[in-house]
Coordinates of C-alpha atoms in Angstrom, one line a residue:
X76 CA -1.0 -30.6 -33.4
X77 CA -4.4 -29.4 -32.4
X78 CA -3.7 -29.8 -28.4
X79 CA -3.2 -26.8 -26.1
X80 CA 0.1 -26.5 -24.4
X81 CA 1.2 -24.0 -21.6
X82 CA 4.6 -23.0 -21.0
X83 CA 6.0 -20.5 -18.4
X84 CA 9.5 -19.0 -19.4
X85 CA 10.6 -16.4 -16.8
X86 CA 13.1 -13.9 -18.0
X87 CA 14.5 -11.2 -15.7
X88 CA 11.6 -8.6 -16.6
X89 CA 9.3 -10.3 -19.0
X90 CA 7.3 -13.8 -18.9
X91 CA 6.6 -15.2 -22.1
X92 CA 3.0 -17.2 -21.9
X93 CA 2.1 -19.8 -24.4
X94 CA -1.5 -20.6 -24.7
X95 CA -1.5 -22.5 -27.8
X96 CA 0.8 -23.3 -30.6
X97 CA 0.0 -19.9 -32.5
X98 CA -0.9 -17.3 -29.4
X99 CA 1.8 -16.3 -27.7
X100 CA 2.0 -13.1 -25.3
X101 CA 4.9 -11.2 -23.5
X102 CA 3.8 -9.4 -20.4
X103 CA 6.2 -7.1 -18.4
X104 CA 7.0 -7.9 -15.0
X105 CA 5.8 -5.0 -13.9
X106 CA 2.4 -5.4 -15.6
X107 CA 2.3 -8.7 -13.6
X108 CA 2.8 -7.2 -10.4
X109 CA -0.2 -4.6 -10.8
X110 CA -2.4 -7.8 -12.2
X111 CA -1.3 -9.6 -8.9
X112 CA -2.1 -6.5 -6.6
X113 CA -5.6 -6.3 -8.6
X114 CA -6.4 -9.7 -7.5
X115 CA -5.2 -9.3 -4.4
X116 CA -7.8 -6.5 -3.8
X117 CA -10.4 -9.0 -5.3
X118 CA -10.7 -7.1 -8.4
X119 CA -11.8 -9.9 -11.0
X120 CA -12.8 -7.7 -14.2
X121 CA -11.0 -5.0 -15.8
X122 CA -10.1 -3.7 -19.1
X123 CA -6.8 -4.4 -20.3
X124 CA -6.0 -0.6 -20.4
X125 CA -6.3 -0.5 -16.8
X126 CA -2.9 -2.1 -16.2
X127 CA -1.3 0.4 -18.5
X128 CA -3.1 3.4 -16.7
X129 CA -1.7 2.2 -13.2
X130 CA 1.7 1.5 -14.8
X131 CA 1.9 5.0 -16.1
X132 CA 0.8 6.6 -12.7
X133 CA 3.1 4.8 -11.0
X134 CA 6.2 5.5 -13.4
X135 CA 5.1 9.2 -13.3
X136 CA 4.8 9.1 -9.4
X137 CA 8.3 7.5 -8.8
X138 CA 9.8 9.7 -11.4
X139 CA 8.5 12.9 -9.7
X140 CA 9.4 11.5 -6.4
X141 CA 13.0 10.7 -7.4
X142 CA 13.4 14.2 -9.1
X143 CA 12.1 15.9 -5.6
X144 CA 14.5 13.9 -3.7
X145 CA 17.9 14.7 -6.2
X146 CA 16.5 18.5 -5.5
X147 CA 16.5 18.1 -2.1
X148 CA 20.1 16.2 -1.8
X149 CA 21.7 19.0 -4.2
X150 CA 20.1 21.6 -1.8
X151 CA 22.0 19.6 1.0
X152 CA 25.0 20.1 -0.8
X153 CA 25.2 16.5 -2.2
X154 CA 26.4 16.0 -6.0
X155 CA 23.8 15.4 -8.8
X156 CA 22.6 11.8 -8.5
X157 CA 23.6 10.9 -5.0
X158 CA 20.0 10.6 -3.0
X159 CA 19.7 9.1 0.1
X160 CA 16.8 7.7 2.1
X161 CA 15.9 10.6 3.9
X162 CA 15.6 12.8 0.5
X163 CA 13.3 10.3 -0.8
X164 CA 11.5 10.2 2.5
X165 CA 10.9 13.7 2.4
X166 CA 10.3 14.1 -1.2
X167 CA 7.4 11.3 -0.5
X168 CA 5.9 13.5 2.5
X169 CA 5.8 16.8 0.5
X170 CA 4.3 14.8 -2.6
X171 CA 1.7 13.2 -0.1
X172 CA 0.6 16.6 1.2
X173 CA 0.4 18.2 -2.0
X174 CA -0.3 15.9 -4.9
X175 CA -3.0 13.7 -3.2
X176 CA -6.2 14.8 -1.5
X177 CA -6.7 13.4 2.0
X178 CA -9.9 11.8 2.5
X179 CA -12.1 13.3 5.3
X180 CA -12.9 11.1 8.1
X181 CA -16.0 9.5 8.8
X182 CA -16.9 12.0 11.5
X183 CA -16.4 14.9 9.5
X184 CA -18.2 13.7 6.5
X185 CA -21.2 13.0 9.3
X186 CA -21.0 16.4 10.6
X187 CA -20.8 18.1 7.4
X188 CA -24.2 16.0 6.2
X189 CA -26.1 16.9 9.4
X190 CA -25.4 20.4 9.0
X191 CA -26.2 20.6 5.4
X192 CA -29.5 18.3 6.0
X193 CA -30.6 21.0 8.5
X194 CA -31.2 23.7 5.8
X195 CA -34.8 23.4 4.4
X196 CA -35.2 22.9 0.6
X197 CA -35.9 26.2 -1.2
X198 CA -39.5 27.0 -1.9
X199 CA -40.6 26.2 -5.5
X200 CA -42.7 28.0 -8.1
X201 CA -46.4 27.2 -8.0
X202 CA -46.6 28.2 -11.6
X203 CA -47.3 25.3 -14.2
X204 CA -44.1 23.8 -15.7
X205 CA -40.7 23.2 -14.9
X206 CA -40.9 23.6 -11.1
X207 CA -37.4 25.4 -10.1
X208 CA -36.5 27.2 -6.7
X209 CA -37.5 31.0 -6.7
X210 CA -34.8 32.4 -4.6
X211 CA -31.7 32.9 -4.5
X212 CA -31.3 33.1 -8.4
X213 CA -27.4 33.2 -8.0
X214 CA -27.5 30.0 -6.4
X215 CA -29.2 28.1 -9.2
X216 CA -27.2 26.7 -12.3
X217 CA -29.8 28.1 -14.8
X218 CA -29.1 31.8 -14.2
X219 CA -27.2 33.2 -17.2
X220 CA -23.5 34.5 -16.3
X221 CA -22.8 35.7 -19.3
X222 CA -23.7 38.1 -22.1
X223 CA -24.4 36.8 -25.7
X224 CA -24.5 40.5 -27.0
X225 CA -22.7 42.9 -24.3
X226 CA -24.1 46.2 -24.3
X227 CA -22.1 48.9 -26.1
X228 CA -21.2 52.0 -23.9
X229 CA -22.8 54.9 -24.9
X230 CA -20.2 57.4 -26.4
X231 CA -21.2 61.1 -25.9
X232 CA -21.1 63.0 -29.2
X233 CA -18.7 66.1 -28.8
X234 CA -18.8 69.1 -30.9
X235 CA -15.6 69.5 -32.9
X236 CA -13.7 72.7 -33.3
X237 CA -16.3 75.2 -34.9
X238 CA -14.8 76.7 -38.0
X239 CA -13.6 80.3 -37.5
X240 CA -12.1 79.6 -34.1

């Protein structure tokens, strides 16, 4: 039977896709959800590992938030494993403030760009060859900040005890 057939068998957490008599893939429900999120954001092409990386990130983030929420619940005097919504909200708020960078607003970025663009470019060497800024040398990435062969400290020779003393 060379005809292609499509079947969709839904299970609790997995969906079985049959594209032909020989090919069969099982896609977990969480992976399908991530794929739908990517589709809703108009992401049409991505490598298959992207879904797995996003799932790993989601699981890790949720795990960390729930662990923090459990710590807050225990601090509030509740037994281990009893977490309330307030604990989760507090853990999310703390995680949001410490774990993720807040993107600066457009106004802040515009002001930073204006102040930086007011500064003139450093003067370049007029000598032939690679034209690099002259001053200050500490502001370039080409300044050596290490010593390949550290200089040995000079040790003064002291005379040992003289014979007969």
